[in-house]
mmCIF file of C-alpha atoms in Angstrom:
data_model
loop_
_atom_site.group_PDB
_atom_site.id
_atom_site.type_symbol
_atom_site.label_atom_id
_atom_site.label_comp_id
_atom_site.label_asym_id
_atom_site.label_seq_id
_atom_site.Cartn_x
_atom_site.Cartn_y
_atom_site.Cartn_z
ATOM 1 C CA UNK A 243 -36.253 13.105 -4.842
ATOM 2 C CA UNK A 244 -33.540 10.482 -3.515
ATOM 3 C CA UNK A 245 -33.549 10.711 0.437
ATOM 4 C CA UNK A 246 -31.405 8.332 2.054
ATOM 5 C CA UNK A 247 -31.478 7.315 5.735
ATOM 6 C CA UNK A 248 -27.692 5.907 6.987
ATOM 7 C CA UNK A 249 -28.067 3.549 10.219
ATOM 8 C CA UNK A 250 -25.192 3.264 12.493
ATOM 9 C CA UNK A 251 -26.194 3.615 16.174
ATOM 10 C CA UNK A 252 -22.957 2.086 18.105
ATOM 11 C CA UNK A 253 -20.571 2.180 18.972
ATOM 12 C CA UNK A 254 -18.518 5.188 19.376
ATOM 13 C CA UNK A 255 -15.304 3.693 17.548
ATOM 14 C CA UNK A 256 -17.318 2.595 14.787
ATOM 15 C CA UNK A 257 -19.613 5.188 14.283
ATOM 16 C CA UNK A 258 -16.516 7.225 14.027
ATOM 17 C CA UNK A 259 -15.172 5.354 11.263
ATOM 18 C CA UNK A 260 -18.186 5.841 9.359
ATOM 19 C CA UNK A 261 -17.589 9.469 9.307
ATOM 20 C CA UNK A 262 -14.676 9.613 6.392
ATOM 21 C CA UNK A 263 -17.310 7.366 4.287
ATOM 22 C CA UNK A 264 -20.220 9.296 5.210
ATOM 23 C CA UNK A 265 -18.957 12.657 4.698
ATOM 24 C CA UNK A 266 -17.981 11.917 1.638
ATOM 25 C CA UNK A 267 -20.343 10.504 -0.353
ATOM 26 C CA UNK A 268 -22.674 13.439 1.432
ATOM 27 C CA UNK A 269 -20.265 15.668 -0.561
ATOM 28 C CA UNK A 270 -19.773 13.646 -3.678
ATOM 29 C CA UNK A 271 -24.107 14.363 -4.255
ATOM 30 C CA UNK A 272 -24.578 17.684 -2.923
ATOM 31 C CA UNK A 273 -27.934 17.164 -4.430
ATOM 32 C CA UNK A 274 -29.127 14.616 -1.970
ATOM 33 C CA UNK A 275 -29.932 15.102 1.347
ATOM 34 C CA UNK A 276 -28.716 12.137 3.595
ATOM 35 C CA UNK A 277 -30.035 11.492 7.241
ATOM 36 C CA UNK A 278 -27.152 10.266 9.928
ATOM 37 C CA UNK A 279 -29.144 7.637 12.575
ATOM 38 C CA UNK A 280 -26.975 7.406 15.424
ATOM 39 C CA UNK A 281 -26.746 7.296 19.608
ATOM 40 C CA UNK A 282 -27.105 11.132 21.258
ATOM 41 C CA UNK A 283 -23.760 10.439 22.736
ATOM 42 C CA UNK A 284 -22.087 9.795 19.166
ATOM 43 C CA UNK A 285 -24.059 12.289 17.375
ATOM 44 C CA UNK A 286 -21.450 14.818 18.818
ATOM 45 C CA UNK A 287 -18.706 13.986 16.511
ATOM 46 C CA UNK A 288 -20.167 14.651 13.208
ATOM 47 C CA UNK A 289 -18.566 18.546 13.769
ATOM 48 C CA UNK A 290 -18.256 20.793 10.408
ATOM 49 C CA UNK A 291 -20.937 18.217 8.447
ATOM 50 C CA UNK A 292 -21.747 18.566 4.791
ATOM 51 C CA UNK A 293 -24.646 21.020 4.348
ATOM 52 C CA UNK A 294 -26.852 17.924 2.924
ATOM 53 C CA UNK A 295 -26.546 15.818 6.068
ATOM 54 C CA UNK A 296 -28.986 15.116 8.957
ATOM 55 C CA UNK A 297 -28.221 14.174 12.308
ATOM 56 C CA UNK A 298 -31.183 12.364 14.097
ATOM 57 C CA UNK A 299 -30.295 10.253 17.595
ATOM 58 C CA UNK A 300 -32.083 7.310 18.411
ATOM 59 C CA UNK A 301 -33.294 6.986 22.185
ATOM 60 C CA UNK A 302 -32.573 3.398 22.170
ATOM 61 C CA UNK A 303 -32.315 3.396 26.268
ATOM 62 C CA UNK A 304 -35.423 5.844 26.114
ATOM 63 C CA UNK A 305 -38.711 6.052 24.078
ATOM 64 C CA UNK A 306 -36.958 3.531 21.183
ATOM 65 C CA UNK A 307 -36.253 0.747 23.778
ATOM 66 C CA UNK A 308 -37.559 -2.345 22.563
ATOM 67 C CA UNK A 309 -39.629 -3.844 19.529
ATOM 68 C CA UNK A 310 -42.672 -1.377 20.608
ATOM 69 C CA UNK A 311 -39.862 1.586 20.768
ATOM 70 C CA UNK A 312 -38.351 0.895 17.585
ATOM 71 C CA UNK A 313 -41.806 0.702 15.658
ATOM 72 C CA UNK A 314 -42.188 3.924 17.696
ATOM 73 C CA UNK A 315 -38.933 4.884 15.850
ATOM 74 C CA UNK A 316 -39.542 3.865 12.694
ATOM 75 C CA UNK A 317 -42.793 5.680 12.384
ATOM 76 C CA UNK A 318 -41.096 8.774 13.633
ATOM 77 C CA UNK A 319 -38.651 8.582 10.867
ATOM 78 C CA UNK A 320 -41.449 7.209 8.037
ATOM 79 C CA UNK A 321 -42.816 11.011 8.274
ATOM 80 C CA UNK A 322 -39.634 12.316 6.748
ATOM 81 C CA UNK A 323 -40.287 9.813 3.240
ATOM 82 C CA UNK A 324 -36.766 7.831 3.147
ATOM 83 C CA UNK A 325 -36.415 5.808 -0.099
ATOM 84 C CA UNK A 326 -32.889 4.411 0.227
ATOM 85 C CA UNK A 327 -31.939 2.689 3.676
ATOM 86 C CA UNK A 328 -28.202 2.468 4.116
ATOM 87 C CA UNK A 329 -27.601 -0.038 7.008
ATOM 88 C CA UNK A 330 -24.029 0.387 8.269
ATOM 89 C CA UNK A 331 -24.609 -1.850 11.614
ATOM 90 C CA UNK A 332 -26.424 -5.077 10.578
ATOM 91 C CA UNK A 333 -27.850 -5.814 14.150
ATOM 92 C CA UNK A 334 -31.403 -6.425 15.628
ATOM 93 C CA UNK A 335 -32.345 -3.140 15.912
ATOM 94 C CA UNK A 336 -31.064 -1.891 12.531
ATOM 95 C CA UNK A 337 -32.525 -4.836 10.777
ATOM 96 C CA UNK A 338 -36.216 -4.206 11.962
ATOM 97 C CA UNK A 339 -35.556 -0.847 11.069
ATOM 98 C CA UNK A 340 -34.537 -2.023 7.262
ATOM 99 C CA UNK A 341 -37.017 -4.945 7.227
ATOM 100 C CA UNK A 342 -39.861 -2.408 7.891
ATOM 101 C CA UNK A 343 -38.695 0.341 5.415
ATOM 102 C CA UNK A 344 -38.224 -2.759 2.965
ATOM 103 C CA UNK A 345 -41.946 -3.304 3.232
ATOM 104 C CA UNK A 346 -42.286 0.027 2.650
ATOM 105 C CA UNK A 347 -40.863 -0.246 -0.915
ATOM 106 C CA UNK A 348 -37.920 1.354 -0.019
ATOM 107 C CA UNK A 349 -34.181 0.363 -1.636
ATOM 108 C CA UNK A 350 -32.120 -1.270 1.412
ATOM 109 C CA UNK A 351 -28.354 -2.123 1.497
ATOM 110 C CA UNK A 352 -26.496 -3.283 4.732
ATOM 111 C CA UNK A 353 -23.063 -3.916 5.740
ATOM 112 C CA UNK A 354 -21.477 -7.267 5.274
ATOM 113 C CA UNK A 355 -18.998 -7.321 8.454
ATOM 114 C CA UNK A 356 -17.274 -10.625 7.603
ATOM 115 C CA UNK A 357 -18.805 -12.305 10.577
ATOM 116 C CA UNK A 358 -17.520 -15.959 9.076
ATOM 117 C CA UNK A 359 -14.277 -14.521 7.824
ATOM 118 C CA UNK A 360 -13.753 -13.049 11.622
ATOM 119 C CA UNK A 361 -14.851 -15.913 13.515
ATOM 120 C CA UNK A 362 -11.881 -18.068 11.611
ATOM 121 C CA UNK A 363 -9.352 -15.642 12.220
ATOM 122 C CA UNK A 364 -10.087 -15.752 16.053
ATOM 123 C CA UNK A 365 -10.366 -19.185 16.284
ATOM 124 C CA UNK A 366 -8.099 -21.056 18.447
ATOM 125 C CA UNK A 367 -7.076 -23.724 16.400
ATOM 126 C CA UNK A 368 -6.946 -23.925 12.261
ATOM 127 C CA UNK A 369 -6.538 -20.156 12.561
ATOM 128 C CA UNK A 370 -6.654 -18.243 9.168
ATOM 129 C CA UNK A 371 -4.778 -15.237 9.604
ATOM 130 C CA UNK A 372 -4.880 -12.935 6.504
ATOM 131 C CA UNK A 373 -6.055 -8.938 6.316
ATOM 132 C CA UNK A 374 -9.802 -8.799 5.994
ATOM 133 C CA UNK A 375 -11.459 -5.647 4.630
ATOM 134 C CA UNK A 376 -11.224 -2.818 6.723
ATOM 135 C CA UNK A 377 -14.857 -1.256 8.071
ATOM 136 C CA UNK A 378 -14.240 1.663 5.695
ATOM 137 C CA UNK A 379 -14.271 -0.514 2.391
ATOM 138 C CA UNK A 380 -17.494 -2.075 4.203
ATOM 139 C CA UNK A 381 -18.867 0.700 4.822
ATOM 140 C CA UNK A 382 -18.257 2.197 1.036
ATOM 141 C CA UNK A 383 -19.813 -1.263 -0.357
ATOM 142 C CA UNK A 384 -22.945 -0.355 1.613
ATOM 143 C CA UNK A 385 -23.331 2.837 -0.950
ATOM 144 C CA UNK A 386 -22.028 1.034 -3.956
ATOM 145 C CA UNK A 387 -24.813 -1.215 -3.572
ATOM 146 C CA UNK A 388 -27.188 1.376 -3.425
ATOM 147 C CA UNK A 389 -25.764 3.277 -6.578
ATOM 148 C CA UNK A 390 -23.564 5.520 -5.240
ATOM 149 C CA UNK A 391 -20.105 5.858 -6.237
ATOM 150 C CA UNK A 392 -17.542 8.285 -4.837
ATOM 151 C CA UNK A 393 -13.950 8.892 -4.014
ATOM 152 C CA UNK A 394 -13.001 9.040 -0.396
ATOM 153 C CA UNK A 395 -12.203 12.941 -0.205
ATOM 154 C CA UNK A 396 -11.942 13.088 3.608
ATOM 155 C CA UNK A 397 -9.074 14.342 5.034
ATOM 156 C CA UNK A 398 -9.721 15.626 8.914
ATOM 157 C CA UNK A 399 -13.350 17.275 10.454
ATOM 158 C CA UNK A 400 -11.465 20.446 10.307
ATOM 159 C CA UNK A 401 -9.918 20.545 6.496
ATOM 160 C CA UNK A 402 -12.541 22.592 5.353
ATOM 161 C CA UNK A 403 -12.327 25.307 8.267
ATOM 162 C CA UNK A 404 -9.289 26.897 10.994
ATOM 163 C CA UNK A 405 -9.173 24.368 13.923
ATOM 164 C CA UNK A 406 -11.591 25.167 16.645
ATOM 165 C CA UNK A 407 -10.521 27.268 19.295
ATOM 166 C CA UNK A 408 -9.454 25.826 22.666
ATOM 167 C CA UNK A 409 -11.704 27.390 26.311
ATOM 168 C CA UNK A 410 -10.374 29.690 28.189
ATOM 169 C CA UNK A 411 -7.313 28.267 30.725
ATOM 170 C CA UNK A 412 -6.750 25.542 28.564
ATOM 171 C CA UNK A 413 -3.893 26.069 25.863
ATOM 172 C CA UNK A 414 -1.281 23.843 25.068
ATOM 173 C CA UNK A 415 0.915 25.136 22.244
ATOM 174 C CA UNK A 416 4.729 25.169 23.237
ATOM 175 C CA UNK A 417 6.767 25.739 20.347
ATOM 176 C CA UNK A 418 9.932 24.158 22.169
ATOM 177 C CA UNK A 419 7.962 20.708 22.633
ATOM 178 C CA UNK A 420 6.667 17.889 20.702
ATOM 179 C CA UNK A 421 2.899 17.428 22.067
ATOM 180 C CA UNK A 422 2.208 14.167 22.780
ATOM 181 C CA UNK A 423 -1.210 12.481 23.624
ATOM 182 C CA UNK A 424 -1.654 9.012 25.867
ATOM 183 C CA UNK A 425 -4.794 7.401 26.204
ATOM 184 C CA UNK A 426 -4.501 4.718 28.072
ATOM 185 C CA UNK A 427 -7.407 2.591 28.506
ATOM 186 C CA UNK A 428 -9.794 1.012 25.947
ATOM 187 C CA UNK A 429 -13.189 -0.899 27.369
ATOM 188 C CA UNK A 430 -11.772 -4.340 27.354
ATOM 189 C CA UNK A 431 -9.113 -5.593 29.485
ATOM 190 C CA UNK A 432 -7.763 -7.973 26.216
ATOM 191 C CA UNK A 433 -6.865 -4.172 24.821
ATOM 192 C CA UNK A 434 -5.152 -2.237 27.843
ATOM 193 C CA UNK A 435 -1.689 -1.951 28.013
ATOM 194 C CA UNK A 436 -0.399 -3.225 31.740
ATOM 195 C CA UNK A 437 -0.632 0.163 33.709
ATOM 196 C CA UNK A 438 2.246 -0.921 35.502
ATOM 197 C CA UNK A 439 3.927 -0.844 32.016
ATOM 198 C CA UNK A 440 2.338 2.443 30.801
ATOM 199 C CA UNK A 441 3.438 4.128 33.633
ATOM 200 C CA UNK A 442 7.456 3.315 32.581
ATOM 201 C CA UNK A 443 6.232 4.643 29.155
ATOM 202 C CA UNK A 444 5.244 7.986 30.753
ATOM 203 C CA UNK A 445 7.876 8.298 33.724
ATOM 204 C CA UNK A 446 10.560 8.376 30.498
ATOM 205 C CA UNK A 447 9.230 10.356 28.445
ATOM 206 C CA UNK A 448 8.103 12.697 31.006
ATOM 207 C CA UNK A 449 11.663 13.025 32.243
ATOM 208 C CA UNK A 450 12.886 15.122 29.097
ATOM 209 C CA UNK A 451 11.369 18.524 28.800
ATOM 210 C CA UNK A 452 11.612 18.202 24.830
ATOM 211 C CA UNK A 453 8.143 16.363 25.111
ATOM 212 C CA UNK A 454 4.731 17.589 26.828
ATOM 213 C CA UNK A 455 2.425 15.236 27.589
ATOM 214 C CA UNK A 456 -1.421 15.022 27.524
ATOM 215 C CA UNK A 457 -3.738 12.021 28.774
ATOM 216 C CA UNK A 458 -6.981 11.330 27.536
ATOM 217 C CA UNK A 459 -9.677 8.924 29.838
ATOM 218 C CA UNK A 460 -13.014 9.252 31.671
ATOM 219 C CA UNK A 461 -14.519 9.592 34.962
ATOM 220 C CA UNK A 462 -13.569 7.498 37.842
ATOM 221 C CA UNK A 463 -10.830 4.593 37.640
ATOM 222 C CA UNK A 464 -9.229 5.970 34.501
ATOM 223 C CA UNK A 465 -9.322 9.819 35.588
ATOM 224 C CA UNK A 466 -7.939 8.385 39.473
ATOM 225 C CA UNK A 467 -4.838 6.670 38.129
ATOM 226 C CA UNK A 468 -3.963 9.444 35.675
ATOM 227 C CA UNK A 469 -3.990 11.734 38.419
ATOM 228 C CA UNK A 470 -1.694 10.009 40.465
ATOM 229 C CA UNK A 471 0.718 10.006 37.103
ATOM 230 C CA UNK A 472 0.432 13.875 36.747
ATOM 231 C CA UNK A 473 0.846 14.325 40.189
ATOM 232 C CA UNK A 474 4.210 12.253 40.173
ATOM 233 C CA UNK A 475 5.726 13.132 36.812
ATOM 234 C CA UNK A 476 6.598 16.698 35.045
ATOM 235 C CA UNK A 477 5.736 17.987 31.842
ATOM 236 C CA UNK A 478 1.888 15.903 31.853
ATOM 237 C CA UNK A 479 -1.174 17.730 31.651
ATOM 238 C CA UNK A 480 -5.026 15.228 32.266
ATOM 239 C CA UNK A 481 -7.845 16.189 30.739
ATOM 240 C CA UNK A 482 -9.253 12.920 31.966
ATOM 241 C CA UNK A 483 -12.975 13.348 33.417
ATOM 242 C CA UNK A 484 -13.054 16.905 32.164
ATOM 243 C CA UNK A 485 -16.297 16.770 29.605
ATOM 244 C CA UNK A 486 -14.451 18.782 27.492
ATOM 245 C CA UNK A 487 -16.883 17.918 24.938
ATOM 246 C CA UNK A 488 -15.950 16.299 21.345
ATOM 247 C CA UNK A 489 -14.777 19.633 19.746
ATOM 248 C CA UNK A 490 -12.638 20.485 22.212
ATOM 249 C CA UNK A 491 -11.062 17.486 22.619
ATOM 250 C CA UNK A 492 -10.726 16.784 19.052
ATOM 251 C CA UNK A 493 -9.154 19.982 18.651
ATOM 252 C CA UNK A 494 -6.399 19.345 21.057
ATOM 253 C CA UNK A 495 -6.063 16.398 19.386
ATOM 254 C CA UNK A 496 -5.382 17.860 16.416
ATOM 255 C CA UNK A 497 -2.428 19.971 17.670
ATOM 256 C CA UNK A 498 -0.624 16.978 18.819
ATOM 257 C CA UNK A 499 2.328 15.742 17.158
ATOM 258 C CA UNK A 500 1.663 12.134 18.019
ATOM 259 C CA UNK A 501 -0.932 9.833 20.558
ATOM 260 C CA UNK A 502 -0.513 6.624 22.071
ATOM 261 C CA UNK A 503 -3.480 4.929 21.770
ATOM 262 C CA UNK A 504 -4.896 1.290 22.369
ATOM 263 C CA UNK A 505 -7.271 -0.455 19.729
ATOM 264 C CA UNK A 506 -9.943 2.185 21.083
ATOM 265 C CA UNK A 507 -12.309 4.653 20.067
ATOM 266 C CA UNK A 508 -9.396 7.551 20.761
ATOM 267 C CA UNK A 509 -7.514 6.203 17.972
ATOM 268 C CA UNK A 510 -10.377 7.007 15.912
ATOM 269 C CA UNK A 511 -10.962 10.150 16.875
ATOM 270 C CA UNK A 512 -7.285 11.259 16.446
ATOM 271 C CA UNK A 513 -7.598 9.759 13.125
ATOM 272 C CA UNK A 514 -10.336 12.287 12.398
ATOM 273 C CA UNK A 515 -8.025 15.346 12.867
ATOM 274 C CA UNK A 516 -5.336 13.981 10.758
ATOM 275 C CA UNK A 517 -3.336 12.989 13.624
ATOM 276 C CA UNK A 518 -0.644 9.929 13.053
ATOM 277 C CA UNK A 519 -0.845 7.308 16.124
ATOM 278 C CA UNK A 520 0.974 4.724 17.667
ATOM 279 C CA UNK A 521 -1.617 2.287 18.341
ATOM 280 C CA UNK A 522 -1.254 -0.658 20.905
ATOM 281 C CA UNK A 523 -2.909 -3.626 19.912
ATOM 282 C CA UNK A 524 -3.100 -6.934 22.247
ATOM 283 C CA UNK A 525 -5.694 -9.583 22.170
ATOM 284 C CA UNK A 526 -6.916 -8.035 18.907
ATOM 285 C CA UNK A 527 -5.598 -7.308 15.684
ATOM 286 C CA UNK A 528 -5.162 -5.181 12.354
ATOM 287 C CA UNK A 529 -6.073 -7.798 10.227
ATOM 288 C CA UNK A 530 -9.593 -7.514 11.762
ATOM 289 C CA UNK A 531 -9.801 -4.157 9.638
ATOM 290 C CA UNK A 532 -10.024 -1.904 12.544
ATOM 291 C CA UNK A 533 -7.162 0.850 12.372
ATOM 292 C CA UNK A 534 -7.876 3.938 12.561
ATOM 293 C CA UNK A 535 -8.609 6.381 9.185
ATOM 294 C CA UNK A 536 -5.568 6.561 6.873
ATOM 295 C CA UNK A 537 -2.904 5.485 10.290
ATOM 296 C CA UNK A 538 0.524 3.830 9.050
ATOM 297 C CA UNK A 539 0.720 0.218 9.782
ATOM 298 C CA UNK A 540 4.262 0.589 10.487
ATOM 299 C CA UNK A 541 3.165 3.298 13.547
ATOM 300 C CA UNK A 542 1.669 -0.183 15.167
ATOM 301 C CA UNK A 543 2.952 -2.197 18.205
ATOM 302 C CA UNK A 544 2.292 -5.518 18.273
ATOM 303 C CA UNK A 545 3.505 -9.487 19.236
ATOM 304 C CA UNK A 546 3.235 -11.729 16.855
ATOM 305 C CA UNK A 547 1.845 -15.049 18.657
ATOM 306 C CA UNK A 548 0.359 -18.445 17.411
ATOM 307 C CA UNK A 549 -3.059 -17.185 18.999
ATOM 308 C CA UNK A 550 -3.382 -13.654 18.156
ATOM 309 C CA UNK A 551 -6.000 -12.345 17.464
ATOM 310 C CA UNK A 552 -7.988 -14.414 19.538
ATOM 311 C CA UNK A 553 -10.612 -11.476 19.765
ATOM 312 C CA UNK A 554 -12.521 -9.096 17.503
ATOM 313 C CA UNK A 555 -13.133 -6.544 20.331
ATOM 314 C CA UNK A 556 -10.660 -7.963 23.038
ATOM 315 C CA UNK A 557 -13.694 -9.025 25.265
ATOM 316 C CA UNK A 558 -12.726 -12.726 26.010
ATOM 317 C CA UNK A 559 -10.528 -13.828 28.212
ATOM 318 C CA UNK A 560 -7.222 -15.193 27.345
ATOM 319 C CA UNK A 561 -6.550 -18.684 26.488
ATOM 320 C CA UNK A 562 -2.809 -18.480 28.146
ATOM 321 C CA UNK A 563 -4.028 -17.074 31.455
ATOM 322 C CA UNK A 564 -1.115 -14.652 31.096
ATOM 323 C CA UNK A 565 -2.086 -11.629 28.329
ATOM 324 C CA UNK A 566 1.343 -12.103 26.697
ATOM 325 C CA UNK A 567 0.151 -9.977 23.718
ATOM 326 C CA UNK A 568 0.294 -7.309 25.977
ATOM 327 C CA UNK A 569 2.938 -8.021 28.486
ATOM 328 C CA UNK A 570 6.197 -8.902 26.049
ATOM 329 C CA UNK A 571 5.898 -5.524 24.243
ATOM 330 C CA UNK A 572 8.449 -3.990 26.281
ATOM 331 C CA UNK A 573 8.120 0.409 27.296
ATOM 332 C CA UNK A 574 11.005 0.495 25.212
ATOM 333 C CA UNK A 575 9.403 -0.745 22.046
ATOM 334 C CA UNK A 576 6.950 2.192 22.545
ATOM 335 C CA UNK A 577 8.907 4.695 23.235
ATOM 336 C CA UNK A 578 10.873 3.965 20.593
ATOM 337 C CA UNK A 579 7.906 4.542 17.847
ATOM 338 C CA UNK A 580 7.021 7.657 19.470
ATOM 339 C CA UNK A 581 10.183 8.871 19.151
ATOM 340 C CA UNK A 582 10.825 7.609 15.504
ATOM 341 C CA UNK A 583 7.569 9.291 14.359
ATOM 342 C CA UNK A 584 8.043 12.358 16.605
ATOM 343 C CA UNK A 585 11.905 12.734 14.425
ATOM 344 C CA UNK A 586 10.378 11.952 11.298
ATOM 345 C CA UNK A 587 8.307 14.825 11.517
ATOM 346 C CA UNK A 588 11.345 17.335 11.692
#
């Protein structure tokens, strides 16, 4: 009997774009079961799974720390008799992992993530900007080369079921307004729209009561600043810092009519609920391969400069001192995608 482990332990962005590939080839071979390998923290989003797939978390900061931990890990895991290793993260950890199921006689694939191909569409100078495969097509190659072929049948977490419904005090259907989502932040500075900017964004669109408006962040500096916003402006609702807990949130998100996103793990888990986004994108790019699950390139705003991307995850700092990617996309440019999308939905 085929059992086949899947490796993807970080990080939350990309483990959630492994979930449209993962789901379904789970469902294309009902016959097999398949075993998810992921972080506690991420193992939260794989919500209405196929029947055939396993969700194990790794304790990588825990009992799985470290060469001893992951031998630890891998014996754990040896008990349950893998014979296909599917490695969808290709770094030190996962590649122990593989190398010691490889000695085990098991079949091992991993993902090919373009590192050479990425590094010369960063580069500063002799830059070779093209669109590289996304991490879906990556991902699918991983299964390809381990004999699996499928079509990608995955349309939101909640196609198969009625959406989730929301806790008690929170409910945000209003017939008479679009629903619009903002979440502003992302984990690198080379990704974050100005504040100063954002906060135009929201103060206009806020101002008409045809839109309602719901932010998205975490504890502490994000949750503070969004405060202060729905404090000062009508018609905006935070659910910033509120561990509202993957299903919840996802399910608001899947009411909305449109987020605002950066190049950030909330794009991705809008795309999971079928949810079109406007996605900011800075010191990064969409030629990297990183947009979110089935999202319209046109429903992207972006500069076109001589040195973007000059970042795959919009960790360095920038070469002009001045984060022009960011700062010449004007409110106005977003507003008026939101807007666009919003009317074509009519």
């Amino acid at each position: 009997m085929k059992k086949v482990l899947i490796i993807r332990l970080s990080a939350l962005g990309d483990v959630a774009m492994s979930i449209p590939i993962v789901y379904s080839v789970c469902r294309a071979y009902p016959q097999i079961e398949f075993t998810m390998l992921t972080s506690p923290h991420a193992s939260n989003l794989f919500i209405e799974k196929p029947a055939n797939l396993v969700i194990i978390s790794a304790q990588i900061r825990g009992r799985h720390s470290g060469i001893k931990g992951l031998y630890t890990l891998y014996r754990e895991l040896r008990n349950s008799s893998f014979n296909i290793i599917a490695d969808l993260h290709d770094v030190l950890r996962s590649k122990i992992l593989r190398f010691l199921f490889a000695l085990s006689g098991c079949k091992v694939a991993h993902i090919n993530k373009g590192r050479k191909e990425k590094r010369k569409l960063t580069t500063r100078e002799h830059k070779q900007k093209k669109q590289l495969k996304s991490s879906f097509v990556r991902y699918t190659e991983v299964f390809n080369k381990l004999g699996f072929s499928f079509n990608e049948t995955f349309i939101s977490l909640f196609q198969n079921i009625a959406t989730p419904p929301l806790p008690d005090g929170i409910n945000i259907s209003d017939n008479s307004k679009s629903l619009i989502g903002i979440a502003p932040f992302a984990k690198h500075k080379g990704k974050i729209y100005p504040i100063e900017l954002m906060e135009i964004v929201v103060s206009q669109l806020s101002s008409s009561d045809k839109y309602q408006i719901f932010f998205f962040g975490s504890k502490g500096h994000e949750e503070t600043i969004i405060n202060e916003w729905t404090n000062k402006y009508s018609n905006t609702i935070s659910f910033a810092g509120k561990n509202l807990g993957f299903e919840t949130e996802l399910s608001i998100m899947s009411q909305l009519d449109v987020m605002l996103s950066m190049d950030s793990a909330n794009m991705h888990l809008a795309s999971l609920v079928n949810t079109p986004v406007i996605s900011i994108w800075g010191a990064t790019h969409p030629y990297v391969g990183f947009m979110g699950w089935r999202q319209d390139k046109s429903n992207t705003v972006e500069i076109e400069l001589p040195c973007r991307p000059c970042s795959i995850f919009g960790n360095k700092p920038c070469w002009r001192k001045d984060y022009a990617c960011l700062y010449e996309i004007t409110p106005e440019m977003i507003i008026e995608k939101i807007k666009l999308l919003i009317n074509s939905k009519k």
